Coordinates of C-alpha atoms and ligand atoms in Angstrom, one line a residue:
Chain S
M211 CA 113.1 79.1 -153.3
V212 CA 113.4 80.6 -149.9
T213 CA 117.0 80.7 -148.6
F214 CA 118.1 81.0 -145.0
S215 CA 121.0 83.3 -144.3
L216 CA 123.4 81.5 -141.9
S217 CA 126.2 83.0 -139.9
F218 CA 128.4 80.9 -137.7
T219 CA 132.0 80.3 -136.8
L220 CA 133.8 77.7 -138.7
N221 CA 137.3 76.7 -137.7
S222 CA 137.6 80.0 -135.8
A223 CA 136.6 82.2 -138.7
P224 CA 133.2 83.9 -139.2
V225 CA 131.2 82.6 -142.1
H226 CA 128.1 84.1 -143.6
I227 CA 126.3 82.0 -146.3
A228 CA 122.9 81.5 -147.9
I229 CA 121.7 78.0 -147.5
E230 CA 118.6 76.1 -148.3
P231 CA 116.6 75.8 -145.0
N232 CA 116.3 72.0 -145.2
A233 CA 120.1 71.5 -145.9
R234 CA 122.1 69.2 -143.7
L235 CA 125.2 70.6 -142.1
L236 CA 127.1 67.8 -143.8
D237 CA 126.1 69.1 -147.3
V238 CA 126.7 72.7 -146.6
L239 CA 130.2 72.0 -145.3
R240 CA 131.2 69.7 -148.2
D241 CA 129.4 71.1 -151.2
Q242 CA 129.1 74.9 -150.4
L243 CA 132.2 75.4 -148.3
G244 CA 134.5 72.8 -149.9
L245 CA 135.4 71.1 -146.6
T246 CA 135.6 67.5 -147.9
G247 CA 137.3 66.2 -144.8
V248 CA 133.7 65.7 -143.5
K249 CA 132.7 62.4 -145.0
E250 CA 129.3 60.9 -145.6
G251 CA 129.3 57.2 -144.8
C252 CA 125.8 56.0 -143.8
G253 CA 123.8 59.2 -143.7
V254 CA 121.9 58.0 -140.7
G255 CA 124.0 58.5 -137.6
E256 CA 125.6 55.1 -137.4
C257 CA 129.1 55.5 -138.7
G258 CA 130.5 58.8 -137.4
A259 CA 132.3 59.6 -140.6
C260 CA 130.6 63.0 -140.7
T261 CA 131.6 63.9 -137.1
V262 CA 132.2 67.6 -136.4
I263 CA 132.5 69.5 -133.2
I264 CA 129.8 72.0 -132.4
D265 CA 130.4 74.2 -129.3
G266 CA 132.8 71.6 -127.9
E267 CA 130.5 68.6 -128.4
T268 CA 130.8 66.0 -131.2
A269 CA 127.8 65.7 -133.5
D270 CA 127.0 63.7 -136.6
S271 CA 126.7 66.4 -139.2
C272 CA 124.5 64.1 -141.4
L273 CA 121.7 64.6 -138.7
V274 CA 122.2 68.3 -138.1
L275 CA 120.1 70.8 -139.9
A276 CA 122.6 73.4 -141.1
A277 CA 120.4 76.3 -140.1
S278 CA 120.5 75.2 -136.4
V279 CA 124.2 76.0 -136.1
A280 CA 123.6 79.7 -136.5
G281 CA 125.7 81.5 -133.9
K282 CA 127.5 78.4 -132.9
S283 CA 131.1 77.4 -133.4
V284 CA 131.9 74.4 -135.7
T285 CA 135.2 72.6 -136.0
T286 CA 136.0 70.3 -138.8
I287 CA 139.3 68.3 -139.4
E288 CA 140.5 71.2 -141.6
G289 CA 140.6 73.4 -138.5
L290 CA 143.1 71.3 -136.6
E291 CA 146.3 72.0 -138.5
Q292 CA 148.1 75.3 -137.4
D293 CA 150.5 77.1 -139.6
G294 CA 151.3 73.9 -141.6
I295 CA 151.9 71.9 -138.5
L296 CA 149.6 69.0 -137.8
H297 CA 147.6 68.7 -134.7
P298 CA 149.3 66.2 -132.2
L299 CA 146.3 63.8 -132.8
Q300 CA 146.8 64.0 -136.6
Q301 CA 150.5 63.3 -136.1
A302 CA 149.9 60.5 -133.7
V303 CA 147.5 58.7 -136.2
L304 CA 150.2 58.9 -138.9
D305 CA 153.0 57.7 -136.4
H306 CA 150.9 54.7 -135.3
H307 CA 149.7 53.8 -138.9
A308 CA 146.2 54.2 -137.6
L309 CA 144.7 54.6 -141.0
Q310 CA 144.4 52.7 -144.4
C311 CA 141.8 54.3 -146.6
G312 CA 141.4 57.3 -144.3
F313 CA 137.6 57.6 -144.7
C314 CA 136.9 57.3 -141.0
T315 CA 139.9 59.2 -139.8
P316 CA 138.7 62.8 -139.6
G317 CA 135.7 61.6 -137.5
F318 CA 137.9 59.6 -135.1
I319 CA 140.3 62.5 -134.6
L320 CA 137.5 64.9 -133.9
S321 CA 135.9 62.5 -131.4
A322 CA 139.3 62.2 -129.7
K323 CA 139.9 65.9 -129.7
A324 CA 136.6 66.6 -128.1
L325 CA 137.4 64.1 -125.4
L326 CA 140.9 65.4 -124.7
D327 CA 139.7 69.0 -124.7
K328 CA 137.5 68.0 -121.7
N329 CA 139.5 65.2 -120.2
P330 CA 143.2 65.5 -120.9
H331 CA 144.1 62.2 -119.2
P332 CA 141.4 59.8 -120.1
T333 CA 141.5 56.0 -119.2
R334 CA 141.5 53.5 -122.0
N335 CA 137.7 52.9 -121.3
E336 CA 137.0 56.6 -121.6
I337 CA 138.9 56.7 -124.9
K338 CA 136.8 53.5 -126.1
T339 CA 133.6 55.2 -125.2
A340 CA 134.6 58.4 -126.9
I341 CA 135.2 56.8 -130.2
S342 CA 132.3 54.3 -129.9
G343 CA 130.2 56.4 -132.4
N344 CA 133.0 56.0 -135.1
L345 CA 133.3 52.9 -137.3
C346 CA 136.5 51.9 -139.1
R347 CA 136.1 49.1 -141.7
C348 CA 139.8 48.6 -142.6
T349 CA 142.3 49.5 -139.9
G350 CA 140.7 48.3 -136.7
Y351 CA 140.7 50.3 -133.4
M352 CA 143.8 49.3 -131.6
Q353 CA 146.2 51.6 -133.4
L354 CA 143.8 54.4 -133.0
I355 CA 143.4 53.9 -129.3
E356 CA 147.1 53.8 -128.9
A357 CA 147.5 57.0 -131.0
I358 CA 145.1 58.7 -128.7
E359 CA 146.9 57.3 -125.6
D360 CA 150.1 58.6 -126.9
V361 CA 148.8 62.1 -127.2
A362 CA 147.2 62.0 -123.8
G363 CA 150.4 60.6 -122.3
A364 CA 152.5 63.2 -123.9
R365 CA 150.3 65.9 -122.5
Q366 CA 150.5 64.3 -119.0
E367 CA 154.3 64.6 -119.1
G368 CA 154.4 68.0 -120.7
Chain G
M86 CA 114.2 66.1 -148.6
Q87 CA 111.0 68.0 -148.9
Q88 CA 110.9 71.8 -148.8
L89 CA 111.0 73.0 -145.1
Q90 CA 111.2 76.3 -143.4
Y91 CA 113.3 76.7 -140.3
I92 CA 112.2 78.9 -137.5
K93 CA 114.0 79.5 -134.2
P94 CA 111.6 81.1 -131.8
K95 CA 113.1 83.3 -129.0
S96 CA 110.5 82.5 -126.3
L97 CA 108.2 79.7 -125.3
H98 CA 105.1 81.7 -126.2
E99 CA 106.5 82.4 -129.6
A100 CA 107.2 78.7 -130.2
L101 CA 103.6 77.8 -129.1
Q102 CA 102.2 80.5 -131.5
Y103 CA 104.0 78.9 -134.4
L104 CA 102.9 75.4 -133.4
H105 CA 99.3 76.8 -133.2
E106 CA 99.5 78.8 -136.4
Y107 CA 101.0 76.0 -138.5
A108 CA 99.3 73.1 -136.5
G109 CA 99.9 69.9 -138.4
Q110 CA 102.6 71.4 -140.6
A111 CA 105.0 72.3 -137.9
K112 CA 107.3 70.0 -135.9
P113 CA 109.4 70.7 -132.9
Y114 CA 113.1 70.3 -133.8
A115 CA 115.1 69.3 -130.7
G116 CA 118.2 67.1 -131.5
G117 CA 117.1 66.2 -134.9
T118 CA 118.4 62.5 -134.5
D119 CA 115.0 61.0 -135.1
L120 CA 113.5 63.7 -137.3
M121 CA 116.4 64.1 -139.8
V122 CA 116.5 60.3 -140.4
Q123 CA 112.6 60.3 -140.9
L124 CA 112.7 63.3 -143.2
R125 CA 115.5 61.8 -145.4
A126 CA 113.5 58.6 -145.5
G127 CA 110.4 60.5 -146.6
E128 CA 108.4 58.9 -143.9
R129 CA 104.6 59.4 -144.3
R130 CA 104.1 60.7 -140.8
L131 CA 106.1 63.9 -141.9
A132 CA 104.4 64.3 -145.4
E133 CA 102.6 67.3 -144.2
T134 CA 105.5 68.9 -142.4
R135 CA 106.6 72.3 -143.8
Y136 CA 108.1 74.1 -140.7
L137 CA 110.7 73.0 -138.2
I138 CA 110.5 74.9 -135.0
D139 CA 113.9 74.8 -133.3
I140 CA 113.3 74.6 -129.6
N141 CA 116.9 74.5 -128.5
G142 CA 117.0 78.2 -127.5
L143 CA 114.1 78.0 -125.0
A144 CA 115.3 78.3 -121.4
E145 CA 112.2 76.5 -120.0
L146 CA 113.2 73.4 -121.8
H147 CA 116.7 73.1 -120.3
G148 CA 118.3 72.2 -117.1
F149 CA 117.4 70.3 -113.9
A150 CA 115.6 71.5 -110.9
M151 CA 114.6 70.1 -107.5
K152 CA 111.8 71.6 -105.4
A153 CA 111.7 71.5 -101.6
D154 CA 109.2 68.6 -101.7
G155 CA 111.7 66.5 -103.5
T156 CA 110.2 66.6 -107.0
I157 CA 112.6 66.9 -109.7
S158 CA 112.1 68.3 -113.2
I159 CA 114.1 68.0 -116.3
G160 CA 113.8 70.3 -119.4
A161 CA 112.5 68.3 -122.4
A162 CA 115.4 69.6 -124.6
T163 CA 118.1 68.4 -122.3
S164 CA 120.5 66.1 -124.1
H165 CA 121.2 62.4 -123.2
S166 CA 124.8 63.4 -122.4
A167 CA 123.6 66.1 -119.9
V168 CA 121.2 63.7 -118.2
S169 CA 123.8 60.9 -118.0
Q170 CA 126.4 63.4 -116.4
S171 CA 124.0 65.1 -114.0
A172 CA 125.1 64.8 -110.4
L173 CA 121.5 65.5 -109.3
L174 CA 120.1 62.7 -111.4
Q175 CA 122.9 60.4 -110.5
E176 CA 121.8 60.7 -106.9
H177 CA 118.0 60.7 -107.3
A178 CA 117.4 58.6 -110.5
P179 CA 120.6 56.7 -111.3
F180 CA 118.8 54.3 -113.7
L181 CA 117.7 57.3 -115.8
C182 CA 121.4 58.2 -116.2
A183 CA 122.2 54.7 -117.1
A184 CA 119.4 54.6 -119.8
A185 CA 120.5 58.0 -121.2
S186 CA 124.1 56.8 -121.4
S187 CA 123.1 53.7 -123.3
V188 CA 121.5 55.6 -126.2
G189 CA 123.2 55.3 -129.5
S190 CA 126.7 56.8 -129.5
P191 CA 128.4 59.9 -128.0
Q192 CA 127.4 62.0 -131.0
I193 CA 123.8 60.8 -130.7
R194 CA 123.7 61.4 -127.0
N195 CA 125.2 65.0 -127.4
M196 CA 122.4 65.9 -129.9
G197 CA 119.5 63.7 -128.8
T198 CA 117.2 64.9 -126.1
V199 CA 114.9 63.2 -123.5
G200 CA 111.9 65.1 -124.8
G201 CA 112.6 63.9 -128.3
N202 CA 113.0 60.4 -127.1
L203 CA 109.5 60.4 -125.5
C204 CA 107.7 62.4 -128.2
N205 CA 109.1 60.4 -131.2
G206 CA 106.7 57.5 -130.5
S207 CA 109.2 54.6 -130.5
P208 CA 108.5 51.7 -128.2
A209 CA 112.2 51.3 -127.9
A210 CA 112.8 54.7 -126.4
D211 CA 115.3 53.9 -123.7
T212 CA 114.5 56.7 -121.3
L213 CA 110.8 55.8 -121.3
S214 CA 111.3 52.8 -119.0
P215 CA 113.0 54.6 -116.1
F216 CA 110.5 57.5 -116.5
V217 CA 107.7 54.9 -116.2
A218 CA 109.3 53.4 -113.2
L219 CA 109.7 57.0 -111.6
G220 CA 106.0 57.7 -112.2
A221 CA 107.1 60.7 -114.3
E222 CA 104.7 63.2 -115.6
I223 CA 105.3 65.1 -118.8
E224 CA 104.3 68.7 -118.8
L225 CA 102.7 69.7 -122.1
H226 CA 102.1 73.3 -123.1
S227 CA 100.0 74.9 -125.9
L228 CA 98.3 78.2 -126.5
R229 CA 95.1 76.4 -125.2
G230 CA 96.8 75.8 -121.8
L231 CA 98.8 73.3 -119.8
R232 CA 98.3 69.7 -119.1
S233 CA 100.2 66.8 -117.7
V234 CA 100.4 63.2 -119.1
P235 CA 101.8 60.3 -117.2
A236 CA 104.9 58.9 -118.9
P237 CA 103.3 55.5 -119.7
D238 CA 100.4 57.2 -121.5
I239 CA 102.6 59.2 -124.0
Y240 CA 103.2 56.3 -126.3
I241 CA 100.0 55.0 -127.9
G242 CA 101.2 52.9 -130.8
A243 CA 104.0 52.7 -133.4
G244 CA 105.0 56.3 -134.2
K245 CA 102.0 57.6 -132.3
V246 CA 102.0 59.8 -129.2
K247 CA 99.3 61.4 -127.1
L248 CA 100.4 64.9 -128.1
A249 CA 98.3 67.3 -130.2
P250 CA 100.1 69.0 -133.1
D251 CA 100.2 72.3 -131.3
E252 CA 101.6 70.8 -128.1
L253 CA 105.2 71.1 -126.8
A254 CA 106.6 69.0 -124.0
V255 CA 108.4 71.4 -121.8
R256 CA 109.4 69.6 -118.7
I257 CA 109.4 66.1 -117.2
H258 CA 108.5 65.8 -113.5
F259 CA 109.0 63.0 -111.0
S260 CA 109.8 62.3 -107.3
S261 CA 113.3 61.4 -106.2
A262 CA 114.1 57.7 -106.2
A263 CA 117.1 58.3 -103.9
A264 CA 115.8 55.9 -101.4
Y265 CA 115.6 53.1 -104.0
N266 CA 118.2 50.8 -105.5
T267 CA 117.7 51.1 -109.2
A268 CA 119.0 49.5 -112.4
F269 CA 118.6 49.7 -116.2
V270 CA 119.5 46.9 -118.4
K271 CA 119.1 46.6 -122.1
L272 CA 119.5 44.1 -124.8
G273 CA 120.6 44.5 -128.3
R274 CA 121.7 47.3 -130.7
R275 CA 119.2 49.7 -132.3
K276 CA 119.8 48.4 -135.8
A277 CA 119.3 44.8 -134.7
L278 CA 115.8 43.4 -135.1
A279 CA 113.1 45.4 -133.2
I280 CA 112.3 42.5 -130.9
S281 CA 115.8 42.5 -129.6
R282 CA 115.5 46.1 -128.3
M283 CA 113.9 45.2 -125.0
N284 CA 115.0 46.9 -121.9
V285 CA 114.0 46.8 -118.2
A286 CA 114.1 49.6 -115.6
A287 CA 113.8 48.3 -112.0
A288 CA 113.6 50.0 -108.6
L289 CA 113.6 48.3 -105.2
L290 CA 113.0 49.9 -101.8
L291 CA 114.8 47.8 -99.2
E292 CA 113.9 48.1 -95.5
E293 CA 115.7 46.0 -93.0
G294 CA 116.8 43.7 -95.8
R295 CA 113.2 43.1 -97.1
I296 CA 111.7 44.6 -100.2
A297 CA 109.2 47.2 -99.1
D298 CA 108.4 48.5 -102.7
A299 CA 109.3 47.3 -106.2
R300 CA 108.8 48.9 -109.6
I301 CA 109.4 47.2 -112.7
A302 CA 109.0 48.8 -116.1
P303 CA 110.0 46.7 -119.1
G304 CA 110.4 48.5 -122.5
C305 CA 109.4 47.0 -125.8
V306 CA 107.8 44.1 -124.0
F307 CA 104.1 45.2 -123.8
P308 CA 102.0 46.7 -126.4
V309 CA 102.1 50.0 -124.5
P310 CA 104.5 50.9 -121.8
G311 CA 103.5 50.1 -118.1
R312 CA 104.6 48.6 -114.9
V313 CA 103.8 45.1 -113.9
P314 CA 101.8 45.1 -110.5
M315 CA 101.4 41.3 -110.5
A316 CA 105.1 40.6 -110.7
E317 CA 106.0 43.5 -108.3
K318 CA 103.7 42.1 -105.7
L319 CA 105.6 38.8 -105.6
L320 CA 108.5 40.7 -104.2
L321 CA 106.9 42.6 -101.4
G322 CA 108.1 41.6 -98.0
Q323 CA 110.7 39.2 -99.4
T324 CA 114.5 39.1 -99.0
P325 CA 116.3 39.7 -102.4
C326 CA 117.7 36.6 -103.9
A327 CA 118.3 35.3 -107.5
H328 CA 115.6 32.7 -107.2
L329 CA 112.9 35.2 -106.3
F330 CA 114.0 37.4 -109.1
F331 CA 114.0 34.5 -111.5
E332 CA 110.3 33.8 -110.5
C333 CA 109.5 37.4 -110.9
G334 CA 111.0 37.5 -114.4
K335 CA 108.7 34.5 -115.2
A336 CA 105.7 36.4 -114.0
V337 CA 106.6 39.4 -116.1
A338 CA 106.9 37.1 -119.2
E339 CA 103.5 35.6 -118.4
E340 CA 102.1 39.0 -118.2
M341 CA 103.6 39.8 -121.6
N342 CA 101.9 36.9 -123.1
A343 CA 98.7 37.9 -121.4
R344 CA 98.9 41.5 -122.6
T345 CA 100.2 40.8 -126.1
G346 CA 98.7 37.4 -126.9
L347 CA 100.9 34.7 -128.4
R348 CA 102.9 35.8 -131.4
W349 CA 105.5 34.4 -133.8
S350 CA 108.1 36.2 -131.7
T351 CA 106.9 34.8 -128.3
P352 CA 109.4 31.8 -128.2
Y353 CA 112.2 34.3 -128.5
K354 CA 110.8 37.2 -126.4
Q355 CA 109.6 35.1 -123.5
P356 CA 113.1 33.8 -122.3
V357 CA 114.7 37.2 -123.1
A358 CA 112.1 39.1 -121.0
E359 CA 112.5 36.6 -118.1
A360 CA 116.3 36.9 -118.2
L361 CA 116.3 40.8 -118.5
V362 CA 113.9 41.2 -115.6
Q363 CA 115.9 38.9 -113.4
R364 CA 119.1 40.7 -114.5
A365 CA 117.7 44.1 -113.7
L366 CA 116.5 43.0 -110.2
C367 CA 119.7 41.4 -109.4
A368 CA 121.6 44.5 -110.5
A369 CA 119.4 46.7 -108.4
A370 CA 119.7 44.6 -105.4
G371 CA 123.5 44.2 -106.0
I372 CA 123.4 40.4 -105.9
A373 CA 124.8 37.9 -108.5
E374 CA 122.5 36.3 -111.0
E375 CA 123.5 32.7 -110.3
E376 CA 122.9 31.3 -106.9
Ligands
FAD164 C1 122.3 56.1 -134.9 C2 121.2 56.2 -133.8 C3 121.1 55.5 -132.7 C4 120.1 55.6 -131.8 N1 120.1 54.8 -130.6 C5 119.0 55.0 -129.7 C6 119.1 54.2 -128.6 O1 120.0 53.4 -128.3 N2 118.0 54.3 -127.7 C7 117.0 55.2 -128.0 O2 116.1 55.3 -127.2 N3 117.0 56.0 -129.1 C8 117.9 56.0 -130.0 N4 118.0 56.6 -131.1 C9 116.8 57.5 -131.4 C10 117.0 59.0 -131.0 O3 118.4 59.4 -131.0 C11 116.4 59.3 -129.7 O4 115.1 58.9 -129.7 C12 116.6 60.8 -129.3 O5 116.3 60.9 -127.9 C13 115.6 61.7 -130.0 O6 115.7 63.1 -129.5 P1 115.9 64.3 -130.5 O7 116.1 65.4 -129.6 O8 117.0 64.0 -131.4 O9 114.5 64.3 -131.2 P2 114.1 65.0 -132.6 O10 114.6 64.1 -133.8 O11 114.5 66.4 -132.6 O12 112.5 64.8 -132.5 C14 111.9 63.5 -132.5 C15 110.3 63.8 -132.4 O13 109.9 64.3 -131.3 C16 109.3 65.6 -131.4 N5 109.8 66.4 -130.3 C17 111.0 66.6 -130.0 N6 111.1 67.4 -128.9 C18 109.7 67.7 -128.6 C19 109.1 68.5 -127.5 N7 109.9 69.0 -126.5 N8 107.8 68.5 -127.5 C20 107.0 67.9 -128.4 N9 107.6 67.1 -129.5 C21 108.9 67.0 -129.5 C22 109.8 66.0 -132.8 O14 108.9 66.9 -133.5 C23 109.9 64.7 -133.6 O15 108.6 64.3 -134.0 C24 119.0 56.6 -132.1 C25 119.1 57.4 -133.2 C26 120.1 57.2 -134.2 C27 120.1 58.0 -135.4
FES165 S1 127.4 59.7 -142.3 FE1 126.9 60.7 -140.5 S2 127.0 59.1 -139.1 FE2 127.4 58.0 -141.0
FES166 S1 140.8 53.5 -142.3 FE1 139.4 52.8 -143.8 S2 137.6 53.0 -142.6 FE2 139.0 53.4 -141.1

């Protein structure tokens, strides 16, 4: 079995790891690196549960060949909390009761983070577009949209 | 998934060498949004694939350029997100931006590329219709040389494209459509039935209130992509109005039946094609669909 030696930045820390050349990023993150906040829902790019941020852009990690992130910077939900303090988006999702089972939540938060990093004061429509690749089957979208607006609004004031 | 080797060439020449050396066993890997789904599903068309050649690092396949003569080119590995946000394209081919921004979801648009969209061989490739309306040419490279394929000719049947195994799409060229009013309209979601994936790209050149040139490129309507000269002719010299565009929609649907023959799906597709064409033309001309 030929392996591929992969070096990339994961949640701000360098990672060097031997992977199978045909591995999906999703599997490397979950099975080899233990980052189970990355979820597999559909496996075909429809649900967004596997969303990660690669060099500032969201991607469905179920459709990304892990080898292709060599030299890039990948952020997963595990990278958001700093020194035991939740990221404002994580806190807002809790405050707004924007989750039930939580399966979709990491993906939503990462889509929202990628949006706010580029556009700190999005309109409601821009928020809707940004999370349109993420599906939630139990909570619905209103609470999530409000949670994101809350963070954007707070930033606006601050 | 089958055993695969991953190769990331550092230059276009190196990429072409790999495609040449492993011809038939190597596939360019752009955004992976079609490839990864097909590989996981074990699709037959990829049964021989052993090497994925990552083309994302190749400068020639990126970015937008405009020449002094007004021709524009887009790198084949440009993402749908980049296309939809390009100020240059918003000015010179706004319906291409609209098509790119209608693809999948933000994640899919960040990863998926226009070259992958054209080379995957899906009749429902959304950017294909505006490229057809723009008269775009796809620049293909191989160690054997360089050639150009008109956009409508790239798709030759389900999953089949006019691309040799050692060829790489490098850039897509077209003339500015800044003088035209353009629109892209699309029906249905991807996972819905294939027949509901129709789209229409339309471009109208208006001179003193009359239509001086018209280009209509429906997607997923004809067996192979193409414009509709019969229907376009109806518009020449006329003043834009909803009724004219309705008649034009009917002409496109008739042309569909002529090119495809009557099928089980005709009773569904015919009114949809009519309505989509009318909607695209009204949107391009900036008029309401109802009189
Ligand atoms: C959930 C989901 C939703 C989608 N929605 C849409 C939609 O709404 N509309 C739409 O049109 N498509 C849609 N797609 C399909 C897909 O995202 C697009 O076709 C995309 O543009 C493919 O580009 P890619 O870079 O990801 O291609 P890849 O998967 O990397 O490649 C696709 C094929 O093209 C070949 N190829 C890629 N680049 C080149 C090149 N430069 N030269 C030669 N061959 C090349 C590859 O070898 C492969 O055979 C969707 C896909 C998913 C998973
Ligand atoms: S698991 Fe990746 S999009 Fe659903
Ligand atoms: S909270 Fe269960 S899927 Fe969204």
